[in-house]
mmCIF file of C-alpha atoms in Angstrom:
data_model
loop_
_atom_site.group_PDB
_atom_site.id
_atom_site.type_symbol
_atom_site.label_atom_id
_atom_site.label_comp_id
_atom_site.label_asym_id
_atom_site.label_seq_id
_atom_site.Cartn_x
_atom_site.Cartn_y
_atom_site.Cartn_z
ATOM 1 C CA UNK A 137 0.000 0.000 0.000
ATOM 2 C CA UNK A 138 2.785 2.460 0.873
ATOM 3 C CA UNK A 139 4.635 1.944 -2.197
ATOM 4 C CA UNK A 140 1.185 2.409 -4.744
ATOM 5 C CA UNK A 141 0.700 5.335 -2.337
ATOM 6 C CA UNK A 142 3.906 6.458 -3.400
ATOM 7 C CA UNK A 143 3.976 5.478 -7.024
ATOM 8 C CA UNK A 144 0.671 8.313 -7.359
ATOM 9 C CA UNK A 145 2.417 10.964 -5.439
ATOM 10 C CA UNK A 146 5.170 10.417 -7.626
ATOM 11 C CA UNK A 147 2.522 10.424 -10.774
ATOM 12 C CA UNK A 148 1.050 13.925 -9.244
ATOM 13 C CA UNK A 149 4.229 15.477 -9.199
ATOM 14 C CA UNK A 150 4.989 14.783 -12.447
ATOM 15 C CA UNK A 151 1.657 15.821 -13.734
ATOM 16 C CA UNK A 152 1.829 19.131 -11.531
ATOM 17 C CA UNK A 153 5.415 19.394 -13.111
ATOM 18 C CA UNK A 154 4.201 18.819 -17.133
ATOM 19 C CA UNK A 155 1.612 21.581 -16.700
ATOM 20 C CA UNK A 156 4.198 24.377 -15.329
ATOM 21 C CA UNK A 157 6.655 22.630 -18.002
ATOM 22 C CA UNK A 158 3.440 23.590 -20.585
ATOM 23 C CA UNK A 159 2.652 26.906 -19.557
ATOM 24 C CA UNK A 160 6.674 27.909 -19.249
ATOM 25 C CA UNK A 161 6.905 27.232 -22.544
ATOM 26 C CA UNK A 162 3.917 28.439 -23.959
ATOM 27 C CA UNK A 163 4.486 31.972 -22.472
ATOM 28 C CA UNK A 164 8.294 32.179 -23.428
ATOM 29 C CA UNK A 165 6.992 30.630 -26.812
ATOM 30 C CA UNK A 166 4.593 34.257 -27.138
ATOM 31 C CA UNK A 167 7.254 36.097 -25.807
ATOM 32 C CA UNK A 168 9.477 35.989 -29.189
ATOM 33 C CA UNK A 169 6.351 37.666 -30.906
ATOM 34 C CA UNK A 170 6.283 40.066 -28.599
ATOM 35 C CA UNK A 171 9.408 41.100 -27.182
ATOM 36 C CA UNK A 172 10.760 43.975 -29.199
ATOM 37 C CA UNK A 173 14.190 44.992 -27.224
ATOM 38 C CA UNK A 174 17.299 42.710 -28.509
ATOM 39 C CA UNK A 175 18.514 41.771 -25.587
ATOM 40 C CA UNK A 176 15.408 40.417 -24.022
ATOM 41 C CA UNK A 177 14.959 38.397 -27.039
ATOM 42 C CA UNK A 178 18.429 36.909 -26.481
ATOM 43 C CA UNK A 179 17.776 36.117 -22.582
ATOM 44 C CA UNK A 180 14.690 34.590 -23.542
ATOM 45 C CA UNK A 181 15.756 32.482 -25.853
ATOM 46 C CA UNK A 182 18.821 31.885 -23.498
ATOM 47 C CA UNK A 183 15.948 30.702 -21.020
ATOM 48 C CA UNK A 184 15.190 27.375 -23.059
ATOM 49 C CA UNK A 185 19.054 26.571 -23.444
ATOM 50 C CA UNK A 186 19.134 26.705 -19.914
ATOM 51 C CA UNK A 187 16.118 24.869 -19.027
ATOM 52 C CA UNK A 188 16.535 22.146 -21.565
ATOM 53 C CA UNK A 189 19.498 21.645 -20.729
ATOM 54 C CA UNK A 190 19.130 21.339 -16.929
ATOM 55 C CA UNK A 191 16.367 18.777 -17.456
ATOM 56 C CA UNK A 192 18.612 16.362 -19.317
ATOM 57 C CA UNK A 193 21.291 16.869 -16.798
ATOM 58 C CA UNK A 194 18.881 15.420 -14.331
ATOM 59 C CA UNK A 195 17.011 12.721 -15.904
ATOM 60 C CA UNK A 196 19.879 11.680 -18.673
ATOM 61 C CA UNK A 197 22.340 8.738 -17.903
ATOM 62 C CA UNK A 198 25.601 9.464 -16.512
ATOM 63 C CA UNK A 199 27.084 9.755 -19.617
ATOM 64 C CA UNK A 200 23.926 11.577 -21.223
ATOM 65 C CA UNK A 201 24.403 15.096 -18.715
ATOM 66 C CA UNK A 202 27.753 15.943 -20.422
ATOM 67 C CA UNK A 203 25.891 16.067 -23.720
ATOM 68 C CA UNK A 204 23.418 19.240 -22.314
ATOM 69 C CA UNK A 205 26.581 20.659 -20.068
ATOM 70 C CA UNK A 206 27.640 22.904 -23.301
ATOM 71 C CA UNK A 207 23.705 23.658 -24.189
ATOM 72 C CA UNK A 208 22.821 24.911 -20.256
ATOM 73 C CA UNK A 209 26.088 27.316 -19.948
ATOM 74 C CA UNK A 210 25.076 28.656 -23.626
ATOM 75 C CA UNK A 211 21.928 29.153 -22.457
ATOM 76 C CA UNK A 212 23.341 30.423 -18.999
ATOM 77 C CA UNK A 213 25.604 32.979 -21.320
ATOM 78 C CA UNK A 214 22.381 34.304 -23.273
ATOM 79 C CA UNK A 215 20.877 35.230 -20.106
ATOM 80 C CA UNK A 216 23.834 36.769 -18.002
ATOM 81 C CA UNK A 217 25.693 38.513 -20.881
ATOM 82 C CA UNK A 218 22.284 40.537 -22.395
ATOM 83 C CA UNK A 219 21.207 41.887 -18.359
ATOM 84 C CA UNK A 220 24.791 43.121 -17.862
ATOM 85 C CA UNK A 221 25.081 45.077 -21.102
ATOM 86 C CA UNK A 222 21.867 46.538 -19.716
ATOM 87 C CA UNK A 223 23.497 47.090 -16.350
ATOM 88 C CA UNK A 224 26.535 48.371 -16.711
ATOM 89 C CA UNK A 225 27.265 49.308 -13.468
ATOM 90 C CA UNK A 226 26.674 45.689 -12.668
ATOM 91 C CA UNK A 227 30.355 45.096 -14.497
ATOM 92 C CA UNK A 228 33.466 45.802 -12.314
ATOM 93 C CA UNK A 229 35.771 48.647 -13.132
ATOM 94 C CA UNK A 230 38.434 47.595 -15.470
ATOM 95 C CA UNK A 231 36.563 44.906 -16.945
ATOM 96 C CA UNK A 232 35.639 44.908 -20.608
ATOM 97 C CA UNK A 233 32.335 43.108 -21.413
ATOM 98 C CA UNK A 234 33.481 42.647 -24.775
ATOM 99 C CA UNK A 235 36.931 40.212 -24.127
ATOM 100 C CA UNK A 236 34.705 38.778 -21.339
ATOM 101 C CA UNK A 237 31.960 37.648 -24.485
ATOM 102 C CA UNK A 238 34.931 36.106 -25.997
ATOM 103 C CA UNK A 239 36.061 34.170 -23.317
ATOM 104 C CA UNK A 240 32.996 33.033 -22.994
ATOM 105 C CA UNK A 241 32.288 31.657 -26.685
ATOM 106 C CA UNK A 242 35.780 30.048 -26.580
ATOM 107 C CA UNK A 243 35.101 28.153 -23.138
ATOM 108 C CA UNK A 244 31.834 26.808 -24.705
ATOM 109 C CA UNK A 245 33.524 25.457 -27.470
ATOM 110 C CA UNK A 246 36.297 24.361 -25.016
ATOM 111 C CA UNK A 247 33.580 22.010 -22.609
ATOM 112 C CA UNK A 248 31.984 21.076 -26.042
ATOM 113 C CA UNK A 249 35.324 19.611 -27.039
ATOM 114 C CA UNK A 250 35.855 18.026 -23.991
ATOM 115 C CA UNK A 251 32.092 16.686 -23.936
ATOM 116 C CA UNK A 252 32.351 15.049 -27.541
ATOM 117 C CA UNK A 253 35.773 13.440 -26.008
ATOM 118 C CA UNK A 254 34.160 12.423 -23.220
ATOM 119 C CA UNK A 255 31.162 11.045 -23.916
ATOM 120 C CA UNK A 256 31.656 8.142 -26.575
ATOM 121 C CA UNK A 257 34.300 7.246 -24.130
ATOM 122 C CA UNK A 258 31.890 7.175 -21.174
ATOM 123 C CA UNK A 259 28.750 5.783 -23.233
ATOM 124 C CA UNK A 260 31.088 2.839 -24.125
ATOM 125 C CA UNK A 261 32.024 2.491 -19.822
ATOM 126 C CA UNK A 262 28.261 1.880 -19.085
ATOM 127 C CA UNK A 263 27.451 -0.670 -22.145
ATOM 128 C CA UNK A 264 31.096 -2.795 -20.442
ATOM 129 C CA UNK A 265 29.286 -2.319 -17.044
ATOM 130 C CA UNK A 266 25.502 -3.731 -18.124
ATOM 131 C CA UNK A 267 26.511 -5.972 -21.136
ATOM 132 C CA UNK A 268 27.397 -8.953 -19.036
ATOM 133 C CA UNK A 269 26.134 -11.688 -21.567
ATOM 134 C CA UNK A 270 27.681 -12.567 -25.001
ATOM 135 C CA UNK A 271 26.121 -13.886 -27.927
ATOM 136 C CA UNK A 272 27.299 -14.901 -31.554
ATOM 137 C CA UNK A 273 25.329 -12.021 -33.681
ATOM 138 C CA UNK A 274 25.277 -11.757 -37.595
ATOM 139 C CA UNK A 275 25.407 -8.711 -39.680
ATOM 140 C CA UNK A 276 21.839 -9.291 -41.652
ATOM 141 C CA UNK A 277 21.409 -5.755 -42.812
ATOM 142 C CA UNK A 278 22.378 -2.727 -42.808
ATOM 143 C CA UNK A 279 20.648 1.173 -41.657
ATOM 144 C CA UNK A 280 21.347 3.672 -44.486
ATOM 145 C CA UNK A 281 21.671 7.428 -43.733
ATOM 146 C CA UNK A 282 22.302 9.643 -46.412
ATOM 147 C CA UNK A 283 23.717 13.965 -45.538
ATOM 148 C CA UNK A 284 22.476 16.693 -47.735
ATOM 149 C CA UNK A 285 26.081 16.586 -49.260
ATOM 150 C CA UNK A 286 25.210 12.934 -50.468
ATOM 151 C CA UNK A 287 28.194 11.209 -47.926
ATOM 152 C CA UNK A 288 26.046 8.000 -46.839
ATOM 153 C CA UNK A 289 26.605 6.131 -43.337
ATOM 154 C CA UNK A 290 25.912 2.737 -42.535
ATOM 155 C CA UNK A 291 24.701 1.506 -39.321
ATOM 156 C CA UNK A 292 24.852 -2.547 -38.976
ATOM 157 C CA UNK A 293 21.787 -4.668 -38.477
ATOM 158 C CA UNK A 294 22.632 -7.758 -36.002
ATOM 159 C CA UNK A 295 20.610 -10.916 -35.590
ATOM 160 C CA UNK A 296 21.240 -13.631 -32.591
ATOM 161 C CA UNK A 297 19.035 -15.809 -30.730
ATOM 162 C CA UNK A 298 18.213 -14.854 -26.971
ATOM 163 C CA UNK A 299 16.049 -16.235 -24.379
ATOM 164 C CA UNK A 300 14.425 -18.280 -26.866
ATOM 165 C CA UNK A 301 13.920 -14.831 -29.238
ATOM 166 C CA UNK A 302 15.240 -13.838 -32.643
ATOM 167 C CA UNK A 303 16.355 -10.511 -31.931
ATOM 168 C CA UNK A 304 17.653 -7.866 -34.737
ATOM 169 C CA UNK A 305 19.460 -4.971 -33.057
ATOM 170 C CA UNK A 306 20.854 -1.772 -34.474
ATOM 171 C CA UNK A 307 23.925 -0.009 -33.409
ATOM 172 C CA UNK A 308 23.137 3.992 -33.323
ATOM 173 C CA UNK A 309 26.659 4.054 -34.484
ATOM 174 C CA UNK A 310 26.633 5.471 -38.647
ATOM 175 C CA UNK A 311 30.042 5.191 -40.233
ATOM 176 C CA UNK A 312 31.302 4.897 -43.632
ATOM 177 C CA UNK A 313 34.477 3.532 -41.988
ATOM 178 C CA UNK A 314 35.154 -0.170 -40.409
ATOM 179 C CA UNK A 315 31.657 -0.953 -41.178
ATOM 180 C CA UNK A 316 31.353 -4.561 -39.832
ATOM 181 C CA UNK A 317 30.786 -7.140 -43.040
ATOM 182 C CA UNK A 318 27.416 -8.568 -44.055
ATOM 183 C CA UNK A 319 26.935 -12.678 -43.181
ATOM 184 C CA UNK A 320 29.590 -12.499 -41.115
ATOM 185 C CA UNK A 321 29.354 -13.459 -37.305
ATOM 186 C CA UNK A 322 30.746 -11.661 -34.243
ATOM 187 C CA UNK A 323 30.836 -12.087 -30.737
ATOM 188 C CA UNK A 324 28.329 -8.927 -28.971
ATOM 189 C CA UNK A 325 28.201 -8.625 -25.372
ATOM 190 C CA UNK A 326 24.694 -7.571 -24.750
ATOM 191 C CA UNK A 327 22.350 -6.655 -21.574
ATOM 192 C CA UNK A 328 20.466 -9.211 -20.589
ATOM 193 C CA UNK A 329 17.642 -7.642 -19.320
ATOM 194 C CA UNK A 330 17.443 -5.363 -23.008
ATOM 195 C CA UNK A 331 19.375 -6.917 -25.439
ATOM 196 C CA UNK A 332 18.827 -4.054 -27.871
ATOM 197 C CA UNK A 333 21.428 -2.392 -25.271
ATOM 198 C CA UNK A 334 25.130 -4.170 -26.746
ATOM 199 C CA UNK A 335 28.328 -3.517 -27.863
ATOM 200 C CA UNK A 336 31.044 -5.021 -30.150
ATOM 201 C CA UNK A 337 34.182 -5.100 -28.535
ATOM 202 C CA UNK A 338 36.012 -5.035 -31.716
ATOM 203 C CA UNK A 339 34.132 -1.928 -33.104
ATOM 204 C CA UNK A 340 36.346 0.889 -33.028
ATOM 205 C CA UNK A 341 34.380 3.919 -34.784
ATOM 206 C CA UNK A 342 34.212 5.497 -31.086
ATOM 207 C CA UNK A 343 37.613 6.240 -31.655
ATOM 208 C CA UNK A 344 36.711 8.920 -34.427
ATOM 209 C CA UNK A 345 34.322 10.646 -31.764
ATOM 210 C CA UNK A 346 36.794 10.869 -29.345
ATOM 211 C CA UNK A 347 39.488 12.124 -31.634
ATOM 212 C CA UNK A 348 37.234 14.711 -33.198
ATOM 213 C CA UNK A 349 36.687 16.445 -29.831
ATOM 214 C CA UNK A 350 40.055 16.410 -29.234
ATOM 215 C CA UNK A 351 40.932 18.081 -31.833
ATOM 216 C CA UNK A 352 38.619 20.911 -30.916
ATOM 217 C CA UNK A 353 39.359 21.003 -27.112
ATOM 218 C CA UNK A 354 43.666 21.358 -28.847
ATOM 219 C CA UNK A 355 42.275 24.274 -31.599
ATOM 220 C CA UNK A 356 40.159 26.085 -29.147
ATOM 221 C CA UNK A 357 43.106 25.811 -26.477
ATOM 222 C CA UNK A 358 45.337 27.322 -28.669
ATOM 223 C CA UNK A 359 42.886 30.568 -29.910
ATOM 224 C CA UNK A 360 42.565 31.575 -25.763
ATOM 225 C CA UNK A 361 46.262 31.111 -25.505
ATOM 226 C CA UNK A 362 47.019 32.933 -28.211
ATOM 227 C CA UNK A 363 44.363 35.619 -26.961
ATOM 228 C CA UNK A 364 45.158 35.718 -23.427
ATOM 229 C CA UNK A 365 48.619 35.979 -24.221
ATOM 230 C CA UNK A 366 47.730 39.154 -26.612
ATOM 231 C CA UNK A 367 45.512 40.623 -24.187
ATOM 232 C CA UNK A 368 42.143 39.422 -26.144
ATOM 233 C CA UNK A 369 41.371 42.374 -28.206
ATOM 234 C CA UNK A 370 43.674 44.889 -27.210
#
């Protein structure tokens, strides 16, 4: 009884919570047609960055909060930045609002670096920790996505027998590199209580992720060097 009681007060809350959620939005939503001033406009919109981005941080996975990290301090930024070009005096002596905007656009690209490093890396920690069974999976198929440019990814289609189930799993993983080869069999570990949750030790396409945001976090390092060094913008 105590635990249904609690499962509906937990049911309320979230109700209570989807209705403020609703009108939040709806109102900030009207605000963009009505709003006139610049600098409202960009706190308002900084609002939803901020919001959005708080409410993955606290219902994501682990390695899911680094993802909206970048998107709540951009949305943090848009807020701050536009109310203390409208207060000045808010600003201590000596301090120019304009180098501190640029600091601030290179540290968000800085955390997004480290975030895109991060999280592939992270994302890969939790599969090792809940994929305790293995299985002997075949490539049957593959998922096709094609960019406006015309590059096309492929996503491998797997197909094992689990439980007493013919399961067909798809990696969210699109690559045009190392793409595993169809009919042929490799070992996945998978979670046994949702086998659609695997991995495949042998896949390395992470790797690309991970170097990607490295490369940023290294470029962007070097521009706020080379900045801070100069004194920014004279």
């Amino acid at each position: 009884m105590d635990n249904e009681y609690l499962q509906e007060q937990k049911k309320k809350r979230e109700k209570l919570f989807g209705y403020i959620f609703l009108a939040w939005f709806i109102c900030s939503f009207i605000g963009f047609f009505i709003i006139d001033d610049d600098n409202y406009m960009i706190m308002n919109l900084g609002q939803y960055f901020l919001v959005f981005g708080l409410m993955v941080i606290f219902k994501a996975k682990k390695y899911e909060k680094l993802i909206a990290i970048p998107l709540a301090l951009i949305g943090l930024s848009c807020i701050v930045i536009p109310y203390c070009m409208m207060h000045p005096d808010l600003v201590p002596s000596g301090v120019d609002l304009d180098d501190v905007i640029v600091l601030l656009i290179l540290c968000g690209f800085l955390i997004t670096g480290l975030c895109a490093a991060a999280v592939p890396i992270l994302k890969r920690k939790h599969l090792k920790e809940i994929c305790t069974d293995e299985v002997q999976a075949t490539v049957v198929d593959y998922a096709v996505s094609t960019s406006r440019k015309g590059t096309t990814v492929y996503a491998p289609i797997y197909a094992f027998w689990f439980n007493g189930k013919d399961w067909r799993v798809c990696s969210n993983t699109y690559s045009n590199i190392g793409i595993p080869e169809r009919g042929k069999t490799y070992t996945l570990k998978i979670n046994p209580e949702n086998p659609a949750e695997f991995f495949n030790e042998r896949n390395r396409v992470y790797l690309i992720e991970v170097f990607v945001g490295i490369l940023v976090f290294i470029f962007v390092s070097s521009i706020m060097y080379l900045l801070l060094t100069k004194g920014l913008t004279g």
